[in-house]
Short mmCIF file of C-alpha atoms in Angstrom, two decimals:
data_model
loop_
_atom_site.label_atom_id
_atom_site.label_comp_id
_atom_site.label_asym_id
_atom_site.label_seq_id
_atom_site.Cartn_x
_atom_site.Cartn_y
_atom_site.Cartn_z
CA MET A 1 0.00 0.00 0.00
CA SER A 2 2.81 2.41 0.87
CA ALA A 3 4.53 1.79 -2.45
CA ASP A 4 1.28 2.58 -4.27
CA VAL A 5 0.98 5.86 -2.37
CA LEU A 6 4.60 6.90 -2.99
CA ALA A 7 4.63 5.94 -6.67
CA PRO A 8 2.83 9.02 -7.97
CA THR A 9 5.23 11.30 -6.09
CA VAL A 10 8.36 9.52 -7.34
CA SER A 11 7.17 9.41 -10.95
CA GLY A 12 6.10 13.04 -10.89
CA ALA A 13 2.45 12.26 -11.65
CA THR A 14 -0.39 14.22 -10.12
CA GLU A 15 -0.97 13.27 -6.50
CA ARG A 16 -4.34 11.66 -5.87
CA ARG A 17 -6.52 13.16 -3.18
CA VAL A 18 -9.62 12.07 -1.31
CA GLY A 19 -11.86 14.87 -0.05
CA ALA A 20 -14.61 17.32 -0.87
CA TYR A 21 -12.57 18.81 -3.73
CA THR A 22 -11.06 16.93 -6.66
CA SER A 23 -8.23 19.44 -7.06
CA ALA A 24 -6.89 22.77 -5.88
CA ALA A 25 -8.66 24.43 -8.82
CA HIS A 26 -11.96 22.86 -7.70
CA ARG A 27 -11.42 24.25 -4.18
CA LEU A 28 -10.63 27.71 -5.54
CA ARG A 29 -13.69 27.61 -7.80
CA TYR A 30 -15.91 26.72 -4.85
CA LEU A 31 -14.50 29.52 -2.69
CA LEU A 32 -14.99 32.04 -5.51
CA LEU A 33 -18.55 30.78 -5.98
CA LEU A 34 -19.32 31.08 -2.28
CA THR A 35 -17.80 34.56 -2.14
CA GLY A 36 -19.79 35.65 -5.19
CA LEU A 37 -23.06 34.42 -3.69
CA ILE A 38 -22.33 36.19 -0.40
CA LEU A 39 -21.57 39.44 -2.20
CA GLY A 40 -24.69 39.00 -4.33
CA ALA A 41 -26.83 38.45 -1.23
CA VAL A 42 -25.33 41.55 0.43
CA ALA A 43 -25.88 43.65 -2.71
CA ILE A 44 -29.54 42.64 -3.04
CA THR A 45 -30.06 43.26 0.67
CA VAL A 46 -28.67 46.78 0.34
CA LEU A 47 -30.83 47.42 -2.73
CA LEU A 48 -33.98 46.26 -0.97
CA LEU A 49 -33.23 48.40 2.07
CA SER A 50 -32.27 51.56 0.21
CA TRP A 51 -34.19 51.55 -3.10
CA GLY A 52 -36.62 54.44 -3.25
CA ASN A 53 -35.45 55.78 0.13
CA GLN A 54 -34.99 59.47 -0.66
CA TYR A 55 -33.62 60.51 2.72
CA GLU A 56 -29.93 60.98 3.46
CA PRO A 57 -28.23 57.58 3.77
CA PHE A 58 -27.90 56.31 7.35
CA SER A 59 -29.87 59.20 8.76
CA GLU A 60 -32.60 58.59 11.33
CA LYS A 61 -35.40 58.81 8.75
CA TRP A 62 -33.44 56.60 6.35
CA TRP A 63 -33.08 53.91 8.99
CA ARG A 64 -36.74 54.22 9.93
CA ILE A 65 -37.86 53.39 6.38
CA SER A 66 -35.20 50.69 5.91
CA ASN A 67 -36.20 48.96 9.14
CA MET A 68 -39.72 48.57 7.77
CA ARG A 69 -38.27 46.39 5.00
CA VAL A 70 -36.10 44.25 7.26
CA SER A 71 -38.99 41.94 8.15
CA SER A 72 -39.46 40.94 4.50
CA LEU A 73 -35.75 40.14 4.20
CA VAL A 74 -35.84 38.06 7.38
CA VAL A 75 -38.85 36.11 6.06
CA ILE A 76 -37.09 35.48 2.72
CA ALA A 77 -33.94 34.33 4.53
CA LEU A 78 -35.95 31.97 6.76
CA VAL A 79 -38.01 30.48 3.94
CA THR A 80 -35.01 29.89 1.67
CA PHE A 81 -33.05 28.44 4.60
CA CYS A 82 -35.84 25.97 5.39
CA GLN A 83 -36.46 25.03 1.76
CA ALA A 84 -32.77 24.57 0.89
CA MET A 85 -31.78 22.60 4.00
CA ALA A 86 -34.92 20.45 3.90
CA THR A 87 -34.82 19.62 0.19
CA VAL A 88 -31.11 18.73 0.00
CA SER A 89 -31.37 16.57 3.14
CA PHE A 90 -34.60 14.92 2.02
CA GLN A 91 -33.21 14.03 -1.40
CA THR A 92 -30.10 12.54 0.21
CA ALA A 93 -32.11 10.53 2.74
CA THR A 94 -34.38 9.15 0.03
CA ASN A 95 -31.55 8.77 -2.51
CA ASN A 96 -33.65 10.61 -5.09
CA ARG A 97 -32.82 14.07 -6.47
CA ILE A 98 -36.22 14.64 -8.03
CA ILE A 99 -38.69 14.01 -5.21
CA THR A 100 -39.08 16.88 -2.74
CA PRO A 101 -40.86 17.23 0.63
CA SER A 102 -43.56 19.35 -1.00
CA ILE A 103 -44.56 16.45 -3.25
CA MET A 104 -44.86 14.18 -0.20
CA GLY A 105 -48.05 15.80 1.06
CA PHE A 106 -46.81 18.61 3.34
CA GLU A 107 -48.46 21.37 1.39
CA SER A 108 -51.57 19.29 0.69
CA LEU A 109 -52.08 18.88 4.42
CA TYR A 110 -51.64 22.65 4.92
CA VAL A 111 -54.23 23.35 2.21
CA LEU A 112 -56.64 20.82 3.78
CA MET A 113 -56.32 22.42 7.24
CA GLN A 114 -56.93 25.92 5.94
CA THR A 115 -59.88 24.69 3.85
CA SER A 116 -61.37 22.80 6.81
CA ILE A 117 -61.32 25.91 9.01
CA VAL A 118 -63.25 27.92 6.42
CA PHE A 119 -65.54 25.00 5.58
CA PHE A 120 -66.63 24.28 9.17
CA PHE A 121 -66.32 27.73 10.79
CA GLY A 122 -66.68 30.11 7.85
CA ALA A 123 -64.33 32.88 6.80
CA THR A 124 -64.59 34.37 10.27
CA GLY A 125 -62.95 31.21 11.63
CA LEU A 126 -59.63 32.35 10.18
CA VAL A 127 -59.99 35.67 12.00
CA GLU A 128 -61.49 34.52 15.29
CA LEU A 129 -58.93 31.76 15.86
CA ASP A 130 -55.82 33.16 17.48
CA PRO A 131 -53.15 33.43 14.74
CA PHE A 132 -50.37 31.96 16.86
CA VAL A 133 -52.58 29.09 17.98
CA ARG A 134 -53.46 28.39 14.34
CA PHE A 135 -49.77 28.56 13.40
CA LEU A 136 -48.78 26.11 16.13
CA LEU A 137 -51.68 23.79 15.34
CA GLN A 138 -50.96 23.48 11.64
CA SER A 139 -47.21 23.19 12.19
CA THR A 140 -47.66 20.48 14.82
CA LEU A 141 -50.09 18.54 12.64
CA MET A 142 -47.72 18.63 9.66
CA VAL A 143 -44.79 17.38 11.77
CA LEU A 144 -46.91 14.64 13.36
CA PHE A 145 -48.23 13.62 9.94
CA ALA A 146 -44.70 13.29 8.58
CA VAL A 147 -43.26 11.49 11.62
CA LEU A 148 -46.12 8.99 11.80
CA LEU A 149 -45.88 8.37 8.06
CA TYR A 150 -42.13 7.80 8.22
CA SER A 151 -42.33 5.64 11.36
CA TRP A 152 -44.99 3.45 9.82
CA LEU A 153 -43.44 3.08 6.40
CA LEU A 154 -39.82 2.70 7.50
CA SER A 155 -40.62 0.04 10.10
CA GLY A 156 -41.63 -3.55 9.61
CA ARG A 157 -40.53 -6.25 7.20
CA LEU A 158 -41.71 -4.47 4.06
CA GLY A 159 -40.71 -0.97 5.12
CA ASN A 160 -38.54 0.89 2.59
CA LEU A 161 -38.06 4.35 1.16
CA HIS A 162 -39.60 3.56 -2.21
CA VAL A 163 -42.89 2.53 -0.60
CA MET A 164 -42.76 5.65 1.57
CA LEU A 165 -42.33 7.91 -1.46
CA LEU A 166 -45.19 6.22 -3.32
CA VAL A 167 -47.56 6.33 -0.34
CA GLY A 168 -46.62 9.97 0.36
CA ILE A 169 -47.45 11.02 -3.19
CA ILE A 170 -50.77 9.14 -3.07
CA LEU A 171 -51.67 10.71 0.29
CA GLY A 172 -50.77 14.15 -1.01
CA THR A 173 -52.99 13.63 -4.05
CA GLY A 174 -55.83 12.36 -1.88
CA LEU A 175 -55.62 15.30 0.53
CA GLY A 176 -55.56 17.69 -2.41
CA ALA A 177 -58.67 16.07 -3.90
CA LEU A 178 -60.50 16.33 -0.56
CA SER A 179 -59.54 20.01 -0.27
CA THR A 180 -60.81 20.69 -3.81
CA PHE A 181 -64.12 18.98 -3.01
CA MET A 182 -64.60 21.12 0.11
CA GLN A 183 -63.63 24.29 -1.73
CA GLN A 184 -66.29 23.71 -4.37
CA MET A 185 -68.95 23.79 -1.66
CA LEU A 186 -67.83 27.12 -0.20
CA ASP A 187 -69.51 30.46 -0.65
CA PRO A 188 -67.69 32.49 -3.36
CA ASN A 189 -66.72 35.19 -0.85
CA GLU A 190 -65.33 32.64 1.58
CA PHE A 191 -63.49 30.96 -1.28
CA ASP A 192 -61.77 34.27 -2.17
CA VAL A 193 -60.63 34.67 1.45
CA LEU A 194 -59.34 31.12 1.47
CA ARG A 195 -57.44 31.43 -1.83
CA ALA A 196 -55.50 34.37 -0.44
CA ARG A 197 -54.30 32.07 2.38
CA LEU A 198 -53.37 29.21 0.06
CA PHE A 199 -51.17 31.28 -2.21
CA GLY A 200 -47.52 31.41 -1.16
CA ASN A 201 -46.58 35.05 -0.66
CA VAL A 202 -43.88 36.78 1.36
CA GLY A 203 -46.42 39.46 2.27
CA ASN A 204 -48.66 36.84 3.93
CA ALA A 205 -46.09 36.08 6.61
CA ASN A 206 -47.00 37.12 10.14
CA THR A 207 -43.77 38.63 11.45
CA ASP A 208 -45.10 38.49 15.01
CA PHE A 209 -44.14 34.80 15.02
CA LEU A 210 -40.50 35.29 14.07
CA TRP A 211 -39.43 35.10 17.73
CA PHE A 212 -40.63 31.48 17.64
CA VAL A 213 -39.77 30.50 14.05
CA ILE A 214 -36.15 31.70 14.06
CA PRO A 215 -34.94 29.56 17.02
CA VAL A 216 -36.82 26.47 15.76
CA CYS A 217 -35.37 26.81 12.26
CA ALA A 218 -31.90 27.51 13.66
CA LEU A 219 -31.99 24.38 15.83
CA ALA A 220 -33.33 22.10 13.07
CA GLY A 221 -31.02 23.54 10.41
CA GLY A 222 -28.03 23.48 12.77
CA ALA A 223 -28.71 19.84 13.55
CA ILE A 224 -28.74 19.01 9.82
CA TRP A 225 -25.47 20.91 9.39
CA LEU A 226 -23.86 18.92 12.24
CA LEU A 227 -25.11 15.72 10.59
CA GLY A 228 -23.51 16.73 7.29
CA ARG A 229 -20.86 14.01 7.40
CA ARG A 230 -23.48 11.38 8.18
CA LEU A 231 -25.44 12.62 5.18
CA ASN A 232 -22.36 11.99 3.08
CA VAL A 233 -22.40 8.37 4.23
CA ILE A 234 -26.19 8.01 3.84
CA ALA A 235 -25.81 9.16 0.23
CA LEU A 236 -23.76 6.02 -0.45
CA GLY A 237 -26.83 3.85 0.12
CA ALA A 238 -28.27 1.69 2.87
CA ASP A 239 -25.90 -1.27 2.39
CA THR A 240 -22.71 0.78 2.31
CA SER A 241 -23.67 3.01 5.26
CA THR A 242 -24.61 -0.06 7.31
CA ASN A 243 -21.31 -1.75 6.46
CA VAL A 244 -19.34 1.21 7.80
CA GLY A 245 -21.23 1.06 11.11
CA LEU A 246 -24.01 3.62 10.60
CA ASN A 247 -27.56 2.76 11.69
CA HIS A 248 -29.07 3.76 8.36
CA ARG A 249 -32.75 3.56 9.29
CA ARG A 250 -32.34 5.49 12.54
CA GLN A 251 -30.31 8.24 10.85
CA VAL A 252 -32.74 8.53 7.95
CA MET A 253 -35.63 8.81 10.42
CA LEU A 254 -33.79 11.59 12.28
CA ILE A 255 -33.08 13.49 9.07
CA LEU A 256 -36.68 13.19 7.86
CA THR A 257 -37.99 14.44 11.21
CA LEU A 258 -35.77 17.53 11.01
CA VAL A 259 -36.90 18.03 7.41
CA SER A 260 -40.55 17.91 8.49
CA VAL A 261 -39.92 20.60 11.13
CA LEU A 262 -38.28 22.92 8.58
CA MET A 263 -41.02 22.38 6.00
CA ALA A 264 -43.74 22.94 8.59
CA MET A 265 -42.17 26.26 9.59
CA SER A 266 -41.77 27.42 5.98
CA THR A 267 -45.24 26.39 4.82
CA SER A 268 -46.99 27.75 7.92
CA LEU A 269 -45.14 31.06 7.60
CA ILE A 270 -45.81 32.04 3.97
CA GLY A 271 -47.81 29.19 2.41
CA PRO A 272 -46.98 26.53 -0.22
CA MET A 273 -43.94 26.90 -2.47
CA THR A 274 -43.69 23.64 -4.36
CA PHE A 275 -40.62 24.08 -6.56
CA LEU A 276 -38.42 26.59 -4.73
CA GLY A 277 -36.53 23.88 -2.84
CA PHE A 278 -36.12 21.74 -5.92
CA LEU A 279 -34.81 24.69 -7.95
CA VAL A 280 -32.12 25.75 -5.46
CA ALA A 281 -31.08 22.17 -4.65
CA THR A 282 -30.68 21.27 -8.33
CA LEU A 283 -28.63 24.39 -9.01
CA ALA A 284 -26.49 23.79 -5.91
CA TYR A 285 -25.65 20.23 -7.01
CA ALA A 286 -24.68 21.47 -10.47
CA ILE A 287 -22.40 24.35 -9.50
CA THR A 288 -20.69 22.86 -6.42
CA ASP A 289 -19.93 19.48 -8.04
CA THR A 290 -19.10 17.87 -4.68
CA TYR A 291 -20.54 15.18 -2.45
CA ASP A 292 -19.88 17.10 0.79
CA HIS A 293 -23.14 18.37 2.26
CA ARG A 294 -21.36 20.96 4.36
CA ARG A 295 -20.38 22.60 1.07
CA ILE A 296 -23.68 22.05 -0.72
CA LEU A 297 -26.04 23.30 2.00
CA PRO A 298 -24.72 26.89 2.36
CA VAL A 299 -24.59 27.29 -1.42
CA ALA A 300 -28.19 26.08 -1.73
CA TRP A 301 -29.31 28.58 0.93
CA LEU A 302 -27.45 31.50 -0.62
CA LEU A 303 -28.78 30.59 -4.07
CA GLY A 304 -32.32 30.51 -2.69
CA PHE A 305 -31.88 33.89 -1.00
CA VAL A 306 -30.40 35.52 -4.10
CA VAL A 307 -33.10 34.07 -6.40
CA LEU A 308 -36.10 34.85 -4.18
CA SER A 309 -34.92 38.27 -2.96
CA GLY A 310 -33.82 39.22 -6.47
CA ALA A 311 -37.24 38.30 -7.86
CA TYR A 312 -38.88 40.17 -4.96
CA PHE A 313 -36.82 43.29 -5.71
CA LEU A 314 -37.50 43.28 -9.46
CA LEU A 315 -41.23 42.60 -9.17
CA ARG A 316 -41.76 45.02 -6.28
CA HIS A 317 -39.66 48.03 -7.24
CA VAL A 318 -39.19 47.70 -11.01
CA PHE A 319 -42.25 46.03 -12.50
CA GLN A 320 -44.72 46.64 -9.61
CA LEU A 321 -45.91 43.04 -9.65
CA VAL A 322 -44.96 41.94 -6.14
CA ASP A 323 -47.83 39.44 -5.93
CA ALA A 324 -46.34 37.53 -8.86
CA VAL A 325 -43.04 36.72 -7.11
CA THR A 326 -43.93 33.19 -6.13
CA ILE A 327 -45.69 32.61 -9.47
CA ILE A 328 -42.45 33.39 -11.33
CA ILE A 329 -40.34 31.26 -8.95
CA GLU A 330 -42.75 28.33 -9.23
CA LEU A 331 -42.87 28.67 -13.00
CA ILE A 332 -39.07 28.60 -13.31
CA GLY A 333 -38.82 25.77 -10.78
CA GLY A 334 -41.48 23.78 -12.60
CA LEU A 335 -39.65 24.18 -15.92
CA VAL A 336 -36.39 23.01 -14.34
CA PHE A 337 -38.27 20.05 -12.86
CA LEU A 338 -39.61 19.06 -16.29
CA ILE A 339 -36.17 19.44 -17.88
CA VAL A 340 -34.60 17.18 -15.25
CA ILE A 341 -37.38 14.60 -15.67
CA LEU A 342 -37.04 14.60 -19.46
CA ARG A 343 -33.25 14.27 -19.27
CA LYS A 344 -33.35 11.44 -16.73
CA GLY A 345 -36.36 9.77 -18.28
CA ARG A 346 -37.50 8.48 -14.86
CA LEU A 347 -38.31 9.45 -11.29
#
């Protein structure tokens, strides 16, 4: 073994390396990419805070107007953090880079809960029910739904990820069909109120809950970051990870539980965003070109922030179409999804 290691050095050939980067040029390219994304995120943040602010920069009135826009930036940062961390981790745990948590029924359950409130209690039910209680209720139900689904499908003799994915898609479709049936029986005025809740929009976020959402997302996302090396092993497959001493099923269950917490926070905060996570995860895989999740995850988050905040800036301050932000993101994400499907030819 030692002779094989020394041979490249003696012969003058390129030394072989094992790590997150294939070469020094790959490492430099990643660092330049990360630096560019950070600078891009800072530039868009400054634009969003200062665009149209006619007062003297950094004066008291300037800060007063800029602080009013900080909440939108915090919401965008939280949503992109949740979507990026959850989607990359979920795709690694399921060994499938096409399926996302949104397709597994998370958003369908959110739509069903919102529809049920209006269906049974009327449009006033959304107003009379304490907003924080409603937020906690729907978040808790989504997490419980995911954990029970994973526990059931990953346990037992026939339990496996492929069955879990199939059952999750079927449940999501069934919940969506039930929601559509209930919506058709609503009064038109109540239906209009409901549709406003079901449409993912940064402006729909209740910033009064950020004191609760930020710590929860930080804990769940931080846990995924700390499990980054285990995700690298999980990506090798169940057999390989088990052979190196990792309890594959237990680790996958832990990852999926953290994913469900992040998705519950994101969906409950601004509503459904089906393809945002898929879009940023797919782009992150392509431009990082590494297996190391501790390199992929920050790039995916920064990409999500730059894409969503950039679209928010253009459609709010340039084209005056702020309500179309999520429509554009979902359209682009959906097109990327179709392109990936057509290139792979399979799920």
